[in-house]
GROMACS .gro file of C-alpha atoms in nm:
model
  183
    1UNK     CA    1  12.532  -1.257  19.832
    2UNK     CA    2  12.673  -0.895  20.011
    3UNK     CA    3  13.067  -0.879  20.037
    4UNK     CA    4  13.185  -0.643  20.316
    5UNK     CA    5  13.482  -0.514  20.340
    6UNK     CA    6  13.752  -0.343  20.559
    7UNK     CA    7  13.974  -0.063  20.600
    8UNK     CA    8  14.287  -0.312  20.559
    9UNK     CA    9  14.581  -0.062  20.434
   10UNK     CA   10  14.809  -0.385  20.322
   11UNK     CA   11  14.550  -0.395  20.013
   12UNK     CA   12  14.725  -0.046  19.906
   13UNK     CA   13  14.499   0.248  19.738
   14UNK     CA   14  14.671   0.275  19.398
   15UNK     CA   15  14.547  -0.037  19.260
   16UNK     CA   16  14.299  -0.284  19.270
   17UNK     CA   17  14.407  -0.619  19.360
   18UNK     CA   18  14.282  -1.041  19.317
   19UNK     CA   19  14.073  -1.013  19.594
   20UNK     CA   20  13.915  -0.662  19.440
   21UNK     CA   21  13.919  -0.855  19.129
   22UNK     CA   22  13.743  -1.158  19.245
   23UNK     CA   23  13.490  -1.054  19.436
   24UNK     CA   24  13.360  -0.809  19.085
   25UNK     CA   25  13.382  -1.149  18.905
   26UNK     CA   26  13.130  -1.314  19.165
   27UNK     CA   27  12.854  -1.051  19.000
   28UNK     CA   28  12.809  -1.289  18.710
   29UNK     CA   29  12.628  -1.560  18.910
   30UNK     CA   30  12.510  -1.334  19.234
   31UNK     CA   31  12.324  -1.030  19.311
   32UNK     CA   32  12.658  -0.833  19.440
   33UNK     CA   33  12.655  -0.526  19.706
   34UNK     CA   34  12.983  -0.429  19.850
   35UNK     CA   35  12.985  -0.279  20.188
   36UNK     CA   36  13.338  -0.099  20.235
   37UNK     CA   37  13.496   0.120  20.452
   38UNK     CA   38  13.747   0.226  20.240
   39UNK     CA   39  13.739   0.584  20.055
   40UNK     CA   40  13.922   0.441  19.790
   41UNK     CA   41  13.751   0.313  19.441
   42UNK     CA   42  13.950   0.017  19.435
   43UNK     CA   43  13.645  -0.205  19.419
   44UNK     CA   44  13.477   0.032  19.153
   45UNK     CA   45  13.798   0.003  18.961
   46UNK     CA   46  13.822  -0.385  18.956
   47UNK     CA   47  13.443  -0.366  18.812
   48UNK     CA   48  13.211  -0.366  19.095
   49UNK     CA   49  12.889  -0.227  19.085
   50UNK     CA   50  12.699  -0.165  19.331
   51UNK     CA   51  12.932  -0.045  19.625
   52UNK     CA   52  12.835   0.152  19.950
   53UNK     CA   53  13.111   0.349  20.099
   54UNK     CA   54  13.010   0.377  20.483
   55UNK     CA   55  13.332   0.609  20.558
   56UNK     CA   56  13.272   0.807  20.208
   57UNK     CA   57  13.533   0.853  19.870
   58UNK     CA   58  13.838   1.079  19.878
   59UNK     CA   59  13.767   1.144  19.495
   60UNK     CA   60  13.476   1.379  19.615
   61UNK     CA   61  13.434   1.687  19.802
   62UNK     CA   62  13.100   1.847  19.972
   63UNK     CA   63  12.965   2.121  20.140
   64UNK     CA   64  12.926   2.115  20.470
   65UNK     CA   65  12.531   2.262  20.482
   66UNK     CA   66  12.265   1.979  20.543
   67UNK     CA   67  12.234   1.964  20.135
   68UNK     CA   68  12.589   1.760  20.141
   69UNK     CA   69  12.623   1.848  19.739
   70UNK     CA   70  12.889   1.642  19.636
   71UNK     CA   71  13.189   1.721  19.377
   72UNK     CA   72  13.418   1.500  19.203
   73UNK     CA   73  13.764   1.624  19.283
   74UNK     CA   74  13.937   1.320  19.199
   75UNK     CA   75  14.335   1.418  19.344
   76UNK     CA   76  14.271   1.772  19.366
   77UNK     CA   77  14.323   1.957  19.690
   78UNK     CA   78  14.059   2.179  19.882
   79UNK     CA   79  14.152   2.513  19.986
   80UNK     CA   80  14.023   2.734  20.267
   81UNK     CA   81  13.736   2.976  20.122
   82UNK     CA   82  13.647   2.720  19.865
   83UNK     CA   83  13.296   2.683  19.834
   84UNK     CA   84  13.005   2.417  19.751
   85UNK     CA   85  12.722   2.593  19.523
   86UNK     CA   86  12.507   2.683  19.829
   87UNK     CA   87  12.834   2.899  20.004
   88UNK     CA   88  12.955   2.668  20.244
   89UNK     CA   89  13.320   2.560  20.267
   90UNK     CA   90  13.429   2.259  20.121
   91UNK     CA   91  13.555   1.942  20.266
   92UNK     CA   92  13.659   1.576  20.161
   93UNK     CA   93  13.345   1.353  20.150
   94UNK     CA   94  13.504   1.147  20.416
   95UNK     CA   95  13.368   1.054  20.749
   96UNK     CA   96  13.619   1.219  21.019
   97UNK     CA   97  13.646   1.104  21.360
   98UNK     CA   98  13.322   1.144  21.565
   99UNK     CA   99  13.095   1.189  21.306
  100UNK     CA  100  12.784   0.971  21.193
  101UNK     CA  101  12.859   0.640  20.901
  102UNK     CA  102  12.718   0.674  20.646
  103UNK     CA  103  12.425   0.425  20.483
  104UNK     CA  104  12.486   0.252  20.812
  105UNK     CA  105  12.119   0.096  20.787
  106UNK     CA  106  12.127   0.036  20.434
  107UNK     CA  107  12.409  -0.205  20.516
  108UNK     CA  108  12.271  -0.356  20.785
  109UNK     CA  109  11.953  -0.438  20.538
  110UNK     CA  110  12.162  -0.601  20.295
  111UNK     CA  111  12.355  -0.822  20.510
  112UNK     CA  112  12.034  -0.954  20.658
  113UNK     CA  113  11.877  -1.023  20.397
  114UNK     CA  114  12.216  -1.191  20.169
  115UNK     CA  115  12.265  -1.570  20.123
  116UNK     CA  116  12.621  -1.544  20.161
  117UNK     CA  117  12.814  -1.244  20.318
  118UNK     CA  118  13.190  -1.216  20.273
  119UNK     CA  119  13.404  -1.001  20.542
  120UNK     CA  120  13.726  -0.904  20.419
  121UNK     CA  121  14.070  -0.783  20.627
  122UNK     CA  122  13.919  -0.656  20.942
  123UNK     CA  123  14.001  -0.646  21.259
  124UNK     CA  124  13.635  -0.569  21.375
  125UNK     CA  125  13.742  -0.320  21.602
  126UNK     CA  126  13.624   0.004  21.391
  127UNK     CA  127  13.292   0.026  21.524
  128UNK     CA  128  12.983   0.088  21.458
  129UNK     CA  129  13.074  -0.103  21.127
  130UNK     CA  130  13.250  -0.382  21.290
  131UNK     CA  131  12.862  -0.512  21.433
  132UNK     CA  132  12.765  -0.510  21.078
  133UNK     CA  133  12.874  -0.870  21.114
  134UNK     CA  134  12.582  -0.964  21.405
  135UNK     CA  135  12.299  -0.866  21.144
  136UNK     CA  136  12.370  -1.161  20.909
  137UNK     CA  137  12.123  -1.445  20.904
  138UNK     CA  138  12.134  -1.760  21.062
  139UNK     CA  139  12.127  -1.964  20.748
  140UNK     CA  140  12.360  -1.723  20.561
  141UNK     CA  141  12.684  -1.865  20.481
  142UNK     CA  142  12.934  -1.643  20.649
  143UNK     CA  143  13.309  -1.617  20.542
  144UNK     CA  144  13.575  -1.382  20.759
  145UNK     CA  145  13.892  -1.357  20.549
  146UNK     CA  146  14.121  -1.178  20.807
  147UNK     CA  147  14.523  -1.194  20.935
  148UNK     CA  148  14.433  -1.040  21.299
  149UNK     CA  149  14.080  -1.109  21.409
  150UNK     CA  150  14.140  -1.342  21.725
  151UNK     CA  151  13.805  -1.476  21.788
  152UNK     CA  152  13.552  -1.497  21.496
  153UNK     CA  153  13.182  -1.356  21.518
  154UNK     CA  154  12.970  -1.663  21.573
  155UNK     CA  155  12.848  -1.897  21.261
  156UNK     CA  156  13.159  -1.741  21.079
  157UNK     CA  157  13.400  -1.957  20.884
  158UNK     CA  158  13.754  -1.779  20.950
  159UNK     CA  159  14.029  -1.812  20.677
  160UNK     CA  160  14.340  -1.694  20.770
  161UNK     CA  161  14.556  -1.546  20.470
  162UNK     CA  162  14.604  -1.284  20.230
  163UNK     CA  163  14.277  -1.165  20.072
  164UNK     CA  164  14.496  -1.162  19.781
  165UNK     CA  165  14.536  -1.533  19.790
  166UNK     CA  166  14.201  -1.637  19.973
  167UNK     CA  167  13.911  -1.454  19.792
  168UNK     CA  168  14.038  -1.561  19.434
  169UNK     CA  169  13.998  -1.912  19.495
  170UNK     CA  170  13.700  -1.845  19.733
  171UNK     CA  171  13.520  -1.673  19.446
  172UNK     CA  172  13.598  -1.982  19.213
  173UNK     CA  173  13.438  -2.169  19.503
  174UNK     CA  174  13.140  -1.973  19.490
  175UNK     CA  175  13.136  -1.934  19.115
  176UNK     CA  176  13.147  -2.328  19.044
  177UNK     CA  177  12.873  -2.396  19.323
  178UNK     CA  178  12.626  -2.089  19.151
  179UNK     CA  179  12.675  -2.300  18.815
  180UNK     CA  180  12.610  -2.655  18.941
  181UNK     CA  181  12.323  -2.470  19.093
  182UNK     CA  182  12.136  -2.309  18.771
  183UNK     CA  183  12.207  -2.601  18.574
   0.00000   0.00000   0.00000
């Protein structure tokens, strides 16, 4: 199974919420990689473990040389003339407008090669993430839990709601069938 997720700012960045919380908990019965554009460590946080920021974490800075060395700054701010190890300036570990995802192909691997892949409160309008989605399988089951996506990709199942209030019960869902599977 490969959970994506959005850049939905209604899930807040000072906690982690049910949804965050949920989708961790699925790791007991499946093979779990999150796929987020958030620079948050919300999922992290709620207990997730393997988790591929495509847009990069806020809680580290880098240089800006080829090297990218990476430092964990957690809150801390950057200043002008503050310097990585190999004496170039420093800079949030973000991606900034313009500039190339990261692990963009790593995430298109796991997608199309999970069983189930989960989209979470998107819009798929922040591209080249948003055509992710096309590089799922055929067979995969495919779950877009969204307030404002008009149209779905195709094979998707769309449920409208709060991730807060879809995924839990969606992860019991998934959780029940993985048991009645192994047993």
């Amino acid at each position: 199974m490969r959970s994506t997720t959005s850049d939905d700012s209604r899930l807040g960045t000072q906690f982690q919420t049910a949804a965050h919380q949920a989708i961790a908990s699925l790791e007991t019965s499946y093979d779990v990689v999150v796929i987020t554009q958030n620079v948050d460590e919300l999922h992290e946080r709620a207990g997730s473990i393997n988790v591929i920021h495509v847009h990069g974490q806020i809680a580290y800075a880098r240089g800006t040389s080829e090297a990218r060395k990476r430092y964990r700054i957690e809150g801390s701010p950057i200043s002008m003339g503050q310097l990585c190890d190999d004496g170039t300036q420093l800079r949030p570990d973000v991606v900034w407008f313009g500039e190339d995802v990261q692990f963009l192909e790593e995430a298109r691997a796991h997608i199309a090669s999970a069983g189930k892949v989960l989209v979470v409160g998107t819009s798929l309008s922040v591209f080249p993430v948003a055509s992710l989605v096309n590089a799922a399988r055929g067979r995969a089951e495919k779950v877009l839990v969204s307030l404002n996506v008009e149209k779905p990709p195709y094979g998707y199942r769309c449920l409208r709601g709060k991730a807060t209030e879809v995924i839990p019960a969606l992860a019991v869902k998934w959780l029940a069938e993985a048991n009645r599977n192994s047993g």
